[in-house]
Short mmCIF file of C-alpha atoms and ligand atoms in Angstrom, two decimals:
data_model
loop_
_atom_site.label_atom_id
_atom_site.label_comp_id
_atom_site.label_asym_id
_atom_site.label_seq_id
_atom_site.Cartn_x
_atom_site.Cartn_y
_atom_site.Cartn_z
CA MET R 318 37.56 -65.14 -3.19
CA ARG R 319 40.14 -62.74 -1.80
CA GLY R 320 37.46 -60.10 -1.35
CA ALA R 321 35.22 -62.46 0.64
CA VAL R 322 38.10 -63.42 2.92
CA ASP R 323 39.09 -59.82 3.52
CA GLU R 324 35.51 -59.00 4.30
CA ARG R 325 35.27 -61.80 6.83
CA VAL R 326 38.36 -60.53 8.64
CA ALA R 327 37.23 -56.92 8.42
CA ARG R 328 33.93 -57.79 10.04
CA LEU R 329 35.72 -58.84 13.23
CA ALA R 330 36.15 -56.38 16.08
CA TRP R 331 39.72 -55.72 17.26
CA TRP R 332 39.25 -57.89 20.35
CA GLN R 333 38.21 -60.86 18.21
CA LYS R 334 41.47 -60.68 16.27
CA ALA R 335 43.64 -59.75 19.24
CA VAL R 336 46.09 -61.81 21.27
CA PHE R 337 45.88 -60.68 24.92
CA TYR R 338 48.87 -60.54 27.25
CA GLN R 339 48.16 -60.31 30.98
CA ILE R 340 50.57 -58.27 33.06
CA ALA R 341 50.53 -58.32 36.85
CA PRO R 342 52.53 -55.12 37.34
CA LEU R 343 53.77 -56.15 40.79
CA SER R 344 55.65 -59.04 39.15
CA PHE R 345 56.73 -57.52 35.82
CA GLN R 346 59.51 -54.96 36.31
CA ASP R 347 60.57 -52.88 39.27
CA SER R 348 61.95 -49.46 38.32
CA ASP R 349 62.78 -48.02 41.74
CA GLY R 350 64.42 -50.80 43.71
CA ASP R 351 61.62 -51.50 46.21
CA GLY R 352 61.37 -55.08 44.96
CA LYS R 353 57.88 -54.55 43.52
CA GLY R 354 57.06 -53.93 39.91
CA ASP R 355 55.47 -50.68 38.82
CA ILE R 356 54.12 -48.80 35.80
CA PRO R 357 57.46 -47.20 34.82
CA GLY R 358 58.72 -50.80 34.85
CA VAL R 359 56.05 -51.83 32.35
CA LEU R 360 57.06 -48.86 30.19
CA GLN R 361 60.60 -50.24 30.01
CA HIS R 362 59.42 -53.36 28.21
CA LEU R 363 57.14 -52.13 25.47
CA ASP R 364 59.73 -53.29 22.94
CA HIS R 365 59.28 -56.82 24.24
CA LEU R 366 55.51 -56.62 23.72
CA GLU R 367 55.98 -55.29 20.23
CA TRP R 368 58.60 -57.88 19.35
CA LEU R 369 56.33 -60.62 20.64
CA GLY R 370 53.47 -59.20 18.60
CA VAL R 371 50.69 -59.07 21.20
CA ASP R 372 47.73 -56.84 20.38
CA ALA R 373 46.38 -56.05 23.83
CA VAL R 374 47.50 -55.91 27.44
CA TRP R 375 45.32 -56.74 30.43
CA LEU R 376 46.82 -54.93 33.40
CA CYS R 377 46.06 -56.29 36.90
CA PRO R 378 45.06 -53.71 39.56
CA VAL R 379 47.26 -50.62 40.00
CA PHE R 380 44.85 -48.76 42.30
CA PRO R 381 45.52 -47.56 45.86
CA SER R 382 45.36 -50.64 48.05
CA PRO R 383 46.59 -52.05 51.36
CA MET R 384 47.78 -54.91 49.12
CA LEU R 385 46.38 -57.72 51.20
CA ASP R 386 45.21 -59.50 48.05
CA PHE R 387 47.58 -58.53 45.24
CA GLY R 388 45.76 -55.20 44.80
CA TYR R 389 42.27 -56.69 44.51
CA ASP R 390 41.50 -54.95 47.82
CA ILE R 391 40.97 -51.45 46.44
CA ALA R 392 40.80 -48.28 48.55
CA ASP R 393 40.20 -45.86 45.66
CA PHE R 394 38.96 -46.97 42.25
CA CYS R 395 39.99 -43.79 40.45
CA ALA R 396 43.66 -43.35 41.29
CA VAL R 397 47.02 -45.11 41.03
CA ASP R 398 48.82 -46.43 44.10
CA PRO R 399 52.15 -44.62 44.61
CA LEU R 400 53.71 -48.08 44.73
CA PHE R 401 52.96 -48.34 41.00
CA GLY R 402 53.59 -44.71 40.06
CA SER R 403 51.23 -41.86 39.28
CA LEU R 404 48.22 -41.17 37.14
CA ALA R 405 50.63 -39.37 34.80
CA ASP R 406 52.63 -42.62 34.47
CA PHE R 407 49.39 -44.40 33.70
CA ASP R 408 48.42 -41.87 31.03
CA LEU R 409 51.85 -42.26 29.52
CA LEU R 410 51.40 -46.03 29.44
CA VAL R 411 48.11 -45.68 27.57
CA ALA R 412 49.68 -43.27 25.09
CA GLU R 413 52.79 -45.39 24.54
CA LEU R 414 50.84 -48.60 24.06
CA HIS R 415 48.43 -46.92 21.68
CA GLY R 416 51.37 -45.43 19.81
CA ARG R 417 52.48 -48.99 19.13
CA GLY R 418 49.03 -50.17 18.18
CA ILE R 419 48.54 -52.09 21.42
CA LYS R 420 45.27 -51.85 23.37
CA LEU R 421 44.99 -51.75 27.15
CA ILE R 422 42.30 -53.19 29.38
CA LEU R 423 42.16 -52.77 33.14
CA ASP R 424 40.97 -54.94 35.95
CA PHE R 425 37.61 -53.76 37.28
CA VAL R 426 36.69 -55.10 40.71
CA PRO R 427 32.99 -54.47 41.28
CA ASN R 428 32.19 -56.95 44.02
CA HIS R 429 34.14 -55.53 46.93
CA THR R 430 36.36 -52.75 48.18
CA SER R 431 39.10 -52.65 50.75
CA ASP R 432 37.88 -51.96 54.29
CA GLN R 433 40.07 -48.85 53.96
CA HIS R 434 37.93 -47.45 51.16
CA PRO R 435 36.24 -44.18 52.30
CA TRP R 436 32.89 -45.70 51.31
CA PHE R 437 33.29 -48.51 53.81
CA ILE R 438 34.74 -46.28 56.51
CA GLU R 439 31.62 -44.14 56.11
CA SER R 440 29.33 -47.17 55.95
CA ARG R 441 30.54 -48.68 59.19
CA ARG R 442 30.40 -45.39 61.08
CA SER R 443 26.77 -45.89 62.13
CA ARG R 444 23.58 -47.67 61.21
CA THR R 445 22.19 -44.41 59.89
CA SER R 446 25.23 -43.49 57.82
CA ALA R 447 24.37 -42.27 54.31
CA LYS R 448 26.47 -45.15 52.96
CA ARG R 449 25.25 -47.84 55.35
CA ASP R 450 23.36 -49.53 52.56
CA TRP R 451 26.36 -49.48 50.21
CA TYR R 452 27.59 -52.71 51.83
CA VAL R 453 25.80 -55.90 52.91
CA TRP R 454 24.92 -55.56 56.58
CA ALA R 455 22.74 -57.96 58.57
CA ASP R 456 21.63 -58.53 62.15
CA PRO R 457 23.04 -61.45 64.08
CA ALA R 458 21.21 -64.76 64.29
CA PRO R 459 19.09 -65.19 67.48
CA ASP R 460 22.09 -66.80 69.21
CA GLY R 461 24.24 -63.78 68.38
CA GLY R 462 26.24 -65.65 65.74
CA PRO R 463 26.52 -64.86 62.03
CA PRO R 464 23.24 -64.29 60.14
CA ASN R 465 23.57 -67.57 58.19
CA ASN R 466 26.01 -70.29 57.13
CA TRP R 467 27.61 -68.56 54.13
CA LEU R 468 31.31 -69.19 53.73
CA SER R 469 34.09 -66.91 52.56
CA ARG R 470 36.13 -68.30 49.68
CA PHE R 471 39.18 -67.45 51.73
CA GLY R 472 38.07 -69.52 54.73
CA GLY R 473 35.64 -69.30 57.63
CA SER R 474 32.33 -67.50 57.86
CA ALA R 475 31.64 -64.87 55.20
CA TRP R 476 30.27 -62.60 57.96
CA GLU R 477 32.38 -60.30 60.10
CA TRP R 478 31.08 -58.82 63.33
CA ASP R 479 31.17 -55.05 63.74
CA GLN R 480 31.18 -54.33 67.44
CA ASP R 481 30.46 -50.62 67.21
CA THR R 482 27.24 -50.90 65.21
CA GLY R 483 26.13 -54.35 66.35
CA GLN R 484 25.74 -55.91 62.91
CA TYR R 485 27.65 -58.25 60.65
CA TYR R 486 28.95 -57.35 57.18
CA TYR R 487 29.37 -59.82 54.35
CA HIS R 488 32.66 -60.58 52.55
CA SER R 489 33.01 -63.12 49.74
CA PHE R 490 36.79 -62.99 50.13
CA LEU R 491 38.95 -61.52 52.93
CA LYS R 492 37.27 -59.89 55.90
CA GLU R 493 39.24 -56.79 54.88
CA MET R 494 37.37 -56.89 51.54
CA PRO R 495 33.69 -56.14 52.32
CA ASP R 496 31.19 -56.83 49.52
CA LEU R 497 29.42 -53.88 47.98
CA ASN R 498 25.64 -54.02 47.99
CA TRP R 499 24.80 -54.02 44.28
CA ARG R 500 21.08 -53.80 45.04
CA ASP R 501 21.62 -50.18 45.98
CA PRO R 502 21.25 -48.02 42.84
CA GLN R 503 23.73 -45.51 44.24
CA VAL R 504 26.41 -48.20 44.28
CA ARG R 505 25.61 -49.11 40.69
CA ARG R 506 25.82 -45.47 39.64
CA ALA R 507 29.09 -44.94 41.49
CA MET R 508 30.63 -48.01 39.88
CA ALA R 509 29.39 -46.96 36.43
CA ASP R 510 31.23 -43.70 36.98
CA VAL R 511 34.40 -45.62 37.81
CA LEU R 512 34.18 -47.27 34.39
CA ARG R 513 33.62 -43.90 32.71
CA PHE R 514 36.59 -42.39 34.55
CA TRP R 515 38.96 -44.91 32.95
CA LEU R 516 37.18 -45.10 29.60
CA LYS R 517 37.59 -41.34 29.25
CA ARG R 518 41.30 -41.77 29.96
CA GLY R 519 41.45 -43.97 26.90
CA VAL R 520 41.41 -47.53 28.20
CA ASP R 521 40.02 -50.03 25.72
CA GLY R 522 37.98 -52.06 28.17
CA PHE R 523 38.03 -54.13 31.32
CA ARG R 524 38.38 -57.58 32.78
CA VAL R 525 35.64 -57.83 35.41
CA ASP R 526 36.75 -59.54 38.60
CA ALA R 527 34.59 -62.11 40.42
CA SER R 528 31.65 -61.33 38.18
CA ALA R 529 29.34 -64.08 39.44
CA VAL R 530 29.12 -62.95 43.05
CA LEU R 531 27.84 -59.37 42.88
CA ALA R 532 24.47 -60.07 44.51
CA GLU R 533 23.46 -62.44 47.28
CA ASP R 534 20.05 -63.86 48.17
CA PRO R 535 18.03 -61.09 49.88
CA LEU R 536 16.35 -63.69 52.12
CA LEU R 537 19.78 -64.78 53.34
CA ARG R 538 18.87 -68.45 52.90
CA ASP R 539 21.47 -70.97 54.06
CA ASP R 540 23.58 -72.64 51.38
CA PRO R 541 23.01 -76.41 51.25
CA PRO R 542 25.89 -78.84 51.80
CA GLU R 543 27.89 -79.82 48.72
CA PRO R 544 27.05 -83.46 48.01
CA ASP R 545 30.47 -84.19 46.47
CA PHE R 546 32.40 -82.72 49.36
CA ASP R 547 34.98 -84.85 51.09
CA GLU R 548 37.50 -84.06 53.77
CA ASN R 549 40.34 -83.78 51.24
CA LYS R 550 38.76 -80.71 49.71
CA PRO R 551 39.30 -77.16 51.00
CA PRO R 552 36.71 -76.29 53.71
CA PRO R 553 35.29 -73.30 51.74
CA GLN R 554 33.96 -75.86 49.25
CA ARG R 555 31.81 -77.51 51.92
CA LEU R 556 28.67 -75.70 50.77
CA ARG R 557 27.04 -75.39 47.37
CA ARG R 558 26.95 -71.66 46.70
CA ILE R 559 23.35 -71.48 45.52
CA PHE R 560 22.47 -68.32 47.44
CA THR R 561 25.67 -66.34 47.06
CA ASP R 562 26.83 -67.07 43.50
CA ASP R 563 25.23 -66.74 40.08
CA ARG R 564 22.13 -64.97 41.31
CA PRO R 565 20.08 -63.73 38.36
CA GLU R 566 20.47 -60.16 39.62
CA SER R 567 24.24 -60.38 39.27
CA LEU R 568 23.87 -61.15 35.59
CA HIS R 569 21.56 -58.15 35.16
CA TYR R 570 24.11 -55.90 36.81
CA LEU R 571 26.62 -57.10 34.25
CA GLU R 572 24.21 -55.90 31.54
CA GLN R 573 24.30 -52.47 33.13
CA LEU R 574 28.10 -52.47 33.15
CA ARG R 575 28.11 -53.46 29.51
CA ALA R 576 25.73 -50.62 28.66
CA VAL R 577 28.23 -48.18 30.19
CA VAL R 578 31.11 -49.65 28.21
CA ASP R 579 28.98 -49.40 25.07
CA GLU R 580 28.64 -45.65 25.59
CA PHE R 581 32.18 -45.56 24.21
CA PRO R 582 33.07 -46.85 20.75
CA ASP R 583 35.00 -50.04 20.22
CA ARG R 584 35.65 -51.14 23.82
CA VAL R 585 35.63 -54.65 25.22
CA LEU R 586 34.28 -56.23 28.38
CA ALA R 587 35.89 -59.48 29.44
CA GLY R 588 35.00 -61.16 32.68
CA GLU R 589 36.15 -63.74 35.13
CA VAL R 590 33.85 -66.76 35.18
CA GLN R 591 35.22 -69.41 37.48
CA GLY R 592 33.87 -72.90 37.45
CA LYS R 593 32.06 -75.05 35.02
CA THR R 594 32.05 -74.75 31.27
CA GLU R 595 28.29 -75.39 31.19
CA ARG R 596 27.58 -72.04 32.87
CA ILE R 597 29.69 -69.86 30.66
CA GLY R 598 27.03 -69.23 28.02
CA HIS R 599 24.96 -67.16 30.46
CA PHE R 600 27.70 -64.60 30.71
CA TYR R 601 27.36 -63.55 27.07
CA GLY R 602 23.78 -62.45 27.66
CA ASN R 603 20.72 -62.88 25.50
CA SER R 604 18.73 -59.95 24.19
CA ARG R 605 20.77 -57.71 26.46
CA PRO R 606 24.52 -58.31 26.10
CA ARG R 607 26.76 -58.97 29.09
CA PHE R 608 30.43 -59.78 28.41
CA HIS R 609 32.04 -59.85 24.99
CA LEU R 610 34.51 -62.36 26.39
CA PRO R 611 33.60 -64.43 29.46
CA LEU R 612 37.01 -65.89 30.19
CA ASN R 613 37.26 -69.59 29.49
CA PHE R 614 39.66 -71.64 31.62
CA ALA R 615 38.76 -75.00 30.09
CA LEU R 616 42.29 -75.69 28.81
CA LEU R 617 43.80 -74.97 32.21
CA ASP R 618 41.33 -77.20 33.96
CA ALA R 619 41.57 -80.08 31.45
CA GLU R 620 43.56 -83.22 31.86
CA TRP R 621 46.35 -82.95 29.34
CA ASN R 622 45.74 -85.73 26.84
CA ALA R 623 44.24 -85.71 23.37
CA VAL R 624 40.92 -87.30 24.32
CA ALA R 625 40.29 -85.12 27.38
CA LEU R 626 41.27 -81.94 25.55
CA GLN R 627 39.07 -82.81 22.60
CA GLY R 628 36.19 -83.25 25.03
CA GLN R 629 36.83 -79.93 26.80
CA ILE R 630 37.10 -78.03 23.54
CA ASP R 631 33.87 -79.50 22.19
CA ALA R 632 31.99 -78.98 25.47
CA TYR R 633 33.01 -75.34 25.48
CA TYR R 634 32.09 -74.63 21.85
CA ASN R 635 28.74 -76.28 22.51
CA ALA R 636 28.13 -74.31 25.68
CA ILE R 637 28.39 -70.85 24.17
CA PRO R 638 25.53 -69.22 22.27
CA ASP R 639 25.36 -69.25 18.47
CA LYS R 640 26.92 -65.89 17.71
CA ALA R 641 29.18 -65.75 20.77
CA TRP R 642 32.90 -65.26 20.19
CA PRO R 643 35.08 -67.85 21.99
CA ASP R 644 38.25 -67.24 23.98
CA TRP R 645 40.99 -69.42 25.45
CA VAL R 646 43.06 -68.70 28.55
CA ILE R 647 46.31 -70.60 29.13
CA GLY R 648 47.75 -68.70 32.09
CA GLY R 649 46.85 -66.23 34.79
CA HIS R 650 47.64 -64.92 38.24
CA ASP R 651 45.25 -67.40 39.94
CA LYS R 652 46.24 -70.46 37.94
CA LYS R 653 49.16 -72.84 38.11
CA ARG R 654 51.67 -72.30 35.32
CA LEU R 655 51.05 -74.75 32.49
CA ALA R 656 54.78 -75.28 32.09
CA SER R 657 54.61 -76.97 35.50
CA THR R 658 51.33 -78.82 35.20
CA VAL R 659 51.80 -80.20 31.69
CA GLY R 660 55.60 -79.99 31.54
CA ALA R 661 57.97 -77.92 29.46
CA ALA R 662 57.64 -80.10 26.35
CA GLN R 663 53.84 -79.95 26.22
CA SER R 664 53.76 -76.23 26.97
CA ARG R 665 54.78 -75.74 23.34
CA ASN R 666 51.64 -77.57 22.31
CA ALA R 667 49.61 -75.44 24.72
CA ALA R 668 50.87 -72.31 22.95
CA MET R 669 50.09 -73.79 19.54
CA LEU R 670 46.64 -74.86 20.68
CA ALA R 671 45.62 -71.51 22.20
CA LEU R 672 46.92 -69.62 19.18
CA THR R 673 45.24 -71.79 16.56
CA LEU R 674 41.83 -72.52 18.06
CA LYS R 675 38.95 -70.30 17.02
CA GLY R 676 38.67 -67.52 19.59
CA THR R 677 40.71 -64.90 21.38
CA PRO R 678 43.79 -66.21 23.22
CA PHE R 679 44.94 -64.93 26.61
CA PHE R 680 48.27 -65.73 28.20
CA PHE R 681 50.13 -64.48 31.25
CA ALA R 682 53.49 -62.67 31.20
CA GLY R 683 56.14 -65.31 31.71
CA ASP R 684 54.26 -68.05 29.88
CA GLU R 685 56.22 -67.11 26.76
CA ILE R 686 59.48 -68.04 28.49
CA GLY R 687 58.02 -71.19 30.02
CA MET R 688 58.02 -69.96 33.60
CA GLU R 689 57.17 -72.67 36.08
CA GLN R 690 55.70 -72.63 39.58
CA VAL R 691 58.38 -71.15 41.82
CA PRO R 692 58.53 -72.75 45.27
CA VAL R 693 57.89 -70.30 48.10
CA PRO R 694 59.28 -71.08 51.55
CA ARG R 695 56.78 -70.91 54.43
CA ASP R 696 58.09 -67.65 55.82
CA ARG R 697 57.81 -65.90 52.46
CA ILE R 698 54.20 -66.79 51.68
CA ARG R 699 52.29 -63.69 50.63
CA ASP R 700 49.01 -65.11 49.37
CA PRO R 701 46.27 -64.79 52.03
CA PHE R 702 44.46 -67.74 50.43
CA GLU R 703 47.30 -70.05 51.43
CA ARG R 704 47.64 -68.53 54.88
CA LEU R 705 43.92 -68.85 55.66
CA VAL R 706 43.24 -72.18 53.96
CA PRO R 707 46.61 -73.90 54.33
CA GLY R 708 47.52 -77.36 53.15
CA TYR R 709 45.36 -77.67 50.03
CA ASP R 710 47.88 -76.47 47.47
CA LEU R 711 45.97 -73.23 46.98
CA ASN R 712 48.93 -70.87 47.18
CA ARG R 713 48.98 -68.52 44.19
CA ASP R 714 52.43 -67.07 44.92
CA PRO R 715 54.26 -69.70 42.81
CA GLU R 716 52.68 -68.43 39.55
CA ARG R 717 53.19 -64.80 40.60
CA SER R 718 56.96 -65.04 40.86
CA PRO R 719 58.53 -62.08 39.02
CA MET R 720 59.35 -62.02 35.33
CA ARG R 721 62.97 -62.61 34.30
CA TRP R 722 64.44 -60.36 31.67
CA ASP R 723 68.06 -61.52 31.62
CA ALA R 724 70.45 -63.93 33.32
CA GLY R 725 71.73 -61.31 35.78
CA ARG R 726 70.90 -60.77 39.42
CA ASN R 727 67.18 -61.25 40.07
CA GLY R 728 66.74 -61.77 36.36
CA GLY R 729 66.88 -58.01 35.89
CA PHE R 730 63.51 -57.69 37.65
CA THR R 731 64.73 -55.51 40.50
CA ALA R 732 67.86 -53.93 41.89
CA GLY R 733 66.42 -54.57 45.35
CA GLU R 734 64.96 -57.61 47.07
CA PRO R 735 62.16 -59.17 44.98
CA TRP R 736 58.82 -59.37 46.80
CA LEU R 737 58.60 -63.09 45.95
CA PRO R 738 61.42 -65.57 45.29
CA MET R 739 62.68 -65.53 41.70
CA GLY R 740 63.23 -69.27 41.32
CA GLY R 741 66.38 -71.23 40.54
CA ASP R 742 66.06 -71.47 36.75
CA ILE R 743 66.71 -67.87 35.73
CA ALA R 744 69.79 -68.70 33.65
CA ALA R 745 67.81 -71.14 31.49
CA ARG R 746 64.56 -69.18 31.32
CA ASN R 747 64.79 -65.46 30.75
CA VAL R 748 63.82 -63.20 27.88
CA ARG R 749 67.30 -62.26 26.70
CA THR R 750 68.65 -65.81 26.60
CA LEU R 751 65.61 -67.22 24.83
CA LYS R 752 65.59 -64.38 22.33
CA GLY R 753 69.05 -65.51 21.29
CA ASP R 754 67.77 -69.00 20.45
CA GLU R 755 65.49 -69.03 17.44
CA LYS R 756 64.14 -72.45 18.34
CA SER R 757 63.07 -71.42 21.82
CA LEU R 758 59.55 -71.34 23.24
CA LEU R 759 59.73 -67.54 23.14
CA TRP R 760 60.30 -67.65 19.39
CA LEU R 761 57.50 -70.17 19.03
CA TYR R 762 55.10 -67.68 20.66
CA ARG R 763 56.33 -64.95 18.37
CA ARG R 764 56.02 -67.10 15.25
CA LEU R 765 52.54 -68.33 16.22
CA ILE R 766 51.28 -64.82 16.94
CA ALA R 767 52.64 -63.56 13.60
CA LEU R 768 51.18 -66.54 11.74
CA ARG R 769 47.80 -66.04 13.36
CA ARG R 770 47.75 -62.41 12.38
CA SER R 771 48.72 -63.07 8.76
CA THR R 772 46.43 -66.09 8.25
CA PRO R 773 42.72 -65.26 7.90
CA ALA R 774 41.82 -68.94 8.37
CA LEU R 775 43.31 -68.72 11.89
CA THR R 776 41.82 -65.40 12.91
CA ALA R 777 38.45 -65.61 11.23
CA GLY R 778 38.07 -69.13 9.85
CA ASP R 779 35.70 -71.88 10.88
CA TYR R 780 36.69 -74.55 13.34
CA GLN R 781 36.11 -78.13 12.33
CA PRO R 782 36.85 -81.02 14.67
CA VAL R 783 38.73 -84.05 13.37
CA ARG R 784 38.51 -87.26 15.31
CA SER R 785 41.56 -87.36 17.60
CA ARG R 786 43.19 -90.73 17.99
CA ASN R 787 46.55 -92.20 18.76
CA ASP R 788 47.29 -89.44 21.32
CA VAL R 789 47.15 -86.78 18.60
CA LEU R 790 44.71 -83.89 19.07
CA CYS R 791 43.47 -82.77 15.65
CA PHE R 792 41.25 -80.07 14.24
CA LYS R 793 40.94 -77.91 11.15
CA ARG R 794 40.62 -74.20 10.60
CA MET R 795 39.15 -73.20 7.26
CA LEU R 796 38.36 -70.08 5.35
CA ALA R 797 37.43 -70.05 1.67
CA ASN R 798 39.94 -72.35 -0.04
CA ASP R 799 42.50 -72.30 2.76
CA THR R 800 42.42 -75.31 5.07
CA LEU R 801 44.83 -75.80 7.94
CA LEU R 802 45.15 -79.03 9.87
CA ILE R 803 46.49 -78.64 13.40
CA ALA R 804 47.81 -81.85 14.95
CA LEU R 805 49.33 -81.97 18.42
CA ASN R 806 51.06 -85.05 19.71
CA CYS R 807 50.09 -84.94 23.38
CA CYS R 808 52.35 -87.78 24.49
CA HIS R 809 56.06 -88.19 25.06
CA GLN R 810 56.61 -90.78 22.30
CA PRO R 811 56.54 -90.39 18.52
CA ARG R 812 53.13 -90.87 16.89
CA ARG R 813 52.05 -91.43 13.32
CA LEU R 814 49.64 -88.89 11.89
CA GLU R 815 47.61 -89.94 8.87
CA PHE R 816 45.47 -87.75 6.70
CA ASP R 817 44.22 -88.10 3.21
CA ALA R 818 45.93 -85.28 1.35
CA THR R 819 49.15 -83.60 0.43
CA ALA R 820 50.16 -80.80 2.72
CA THR R 821 52.84 -78.24 3.42
CA LEU R 822 54.15 -77.99 6.92
CA VAL R 823 53.66 -74.39 7.99
CA LEU R 824 55.03 -74.56 11.52
CA SER R 825 56.22 -77.21 13.94
CA THR R 826 56.46 -76.57 17.69
CA GLN R 827 60.15 -77.49 17.29
CA LEU R 828 60.56 -74.73 14.67
CA ASP R 829 62.69 -76.88 12.39
CA ARG R 830 60.45 -78.34 9.66
CA ASP R 831 58.92 -75.31 7.96
CA GLY R 832 58.08 -75.84 4.33
CA GLU R 833 58.32 -79.66 4.30
CA THR R 834 55.95 -81.30 1.86
CA ILE R 835 54.02 -84.22 3.36
CA ARG R 836 51.97 -86.81 1.52
CA ASP R 837 49.19 -88.57 3.44
CA ALA R 838 51.14 -89.23 6.65
CA THR R 839 53.99 -88.08 8.80
CA ILE R 840 55.63 -88.99 12.05
CA LEU R 841 55.17 -86.47 14.83
CA ARG R 842 58.08 -86.57 17.22
CA ALA R 843 57.53 -86.83 20.97
CA ASP R 844 55.50 -83.79 22.12
CA GLU R 845 55.51 -82.26 18.65
CA GLY R 846 52.65 -80.19 17.29
CA VAL R 847 52.32 -79.10 13.67
CA ILE R 848 50.25 -76.77 11.54
CA LEU R 849 49.76 -78.20 8.05
CA ARG R 850 48.27 -76.43 5.05
CA LEU R 851 46.32 -78.96 3.01
CA ASP R 852 46.61 -78.78 -0.78
CA THR R 853 43.30 -78.18 -2.45
C1 NOJ E 353 39.63 -62.93 41.45
C2 NOJ E 353 41.04 -62.47 41.32
O1 NOJ E 353 41.54 -62.92 40.09
C3 NOJ E 353 41.77 -63.03 42.51
O2 NOJ E 353 43.15 -62.87 42.37
C4 NOJ E 353 41.24 -62.33 43.74
O3 NOJ E 353 41.81 -62.92 44.88
C5 NOJ E 353 39.73 -62.45 43.84
N1 NOJ E 353 39.05 -62.30 42.58
C6 NOJ E 353 39.18 -61.41 44.75
O4 NOJ E 353 39.19 -60.16 44.11
MG1 MG E 354 58.88 -50.38 42.47
#
């Protein structure tokens, strides 16, 4: 039996067993007092990563950038912005992480560049420029207006007029972030070389940004109105993005990216797939693979109750292809902090859920200390999304508030002025304080990660749903003769959990019942989740 279990675990790739920790370097640790985090800052906290037990880091962009969109507006794909340090700092980070057995994946932003990128500067120089075709240029409509009705996600027309050359260029996001023209093979080759540049430096893979919008309809057909649109929704959602998103070509380009990553042994390609669970299966690919891990935001988008969560989980498992490996994201730089949306008490259940479901978990630095949305006064708003589409609660600054390391000034994040407000709850929520409390959320993360690693049923076992009732979300993980029952009380009152067996309590979200023996039933306290090992 042992042999079969070991074999099942051994068959998994590292990224199937890994717990991923997302770091937005700007908000992690500032080393030089400019109020913005940097790579030397990340290097200061490798002990934290090791103590927590994470297996892999996803690092948000560190490339030269005018920083209009948190570094997603890139002016050079193969360098490090001095704000973050140097290429030597980056190489050191790779070496230090690898020395501790931690992998590193980078953000890869294929859809657009900054308008300050030399490619775009060259492209807009003239209609006959050698790089004209590297971006999406089009003639005006007969009335002189934009070529069609396409909308930027960040508000207004997706077309920007270029006076000097008398054409419009297309931008899915900011007008300072022109879209690359992926139909041009030179662009595809240049971007493949960007991947190789970093792969040769030792990175273990990438998270592909905005992966569904690489190609647009070559006929430039107008997007139809969104039937469900109402005036309470943000204006960029007015149209259904039939002709700009999810074009079949985009998915083929992802296959080409994957082929480049596969030139190197043992790397991973994860990718951002916004939107509906039903679409996610396409991003794994069929005969030609696309992503290993199309990122799944179902838990973040779900209503937080046992029935809704059970539905989201099932819908997701059903939507992915037979041999696809699942993943679960519970935080990120574009998403509201769960500790705010579901509340501090339920964020313990969120951690237990993401770390016990079948599939690779992803969480965002700060989730482990229960960071909440930090209010940002009007005059300190940095997110262009909120400035361009105001009033729809789209601001992403509140989840990007810097990490707190201790109870001191600015939570130890910076000796200067932090680029975003730190929030008023530093004393209660910082790494040092929570480390000193073995019942804290931080310790729960650590215990769950360790348990996952040491329990083959959790890393490699099968998932089996159990009918959730009485506000308790239930499922099993099983491998050989080991069966774990996970039961999460999703409400704020005690609930009775019944099951037909004797069990040992392995871990409670409150971290105070380990080892209890339970026969047939137990009371879950308000907001309590448990992992039980059923006797066989
Ligand atoms: C997705 C990124 O996660 C988001 O932060 C960014 O604004 C857009 N892509 C544009 O790159
Ligand atoms: Mg700095």
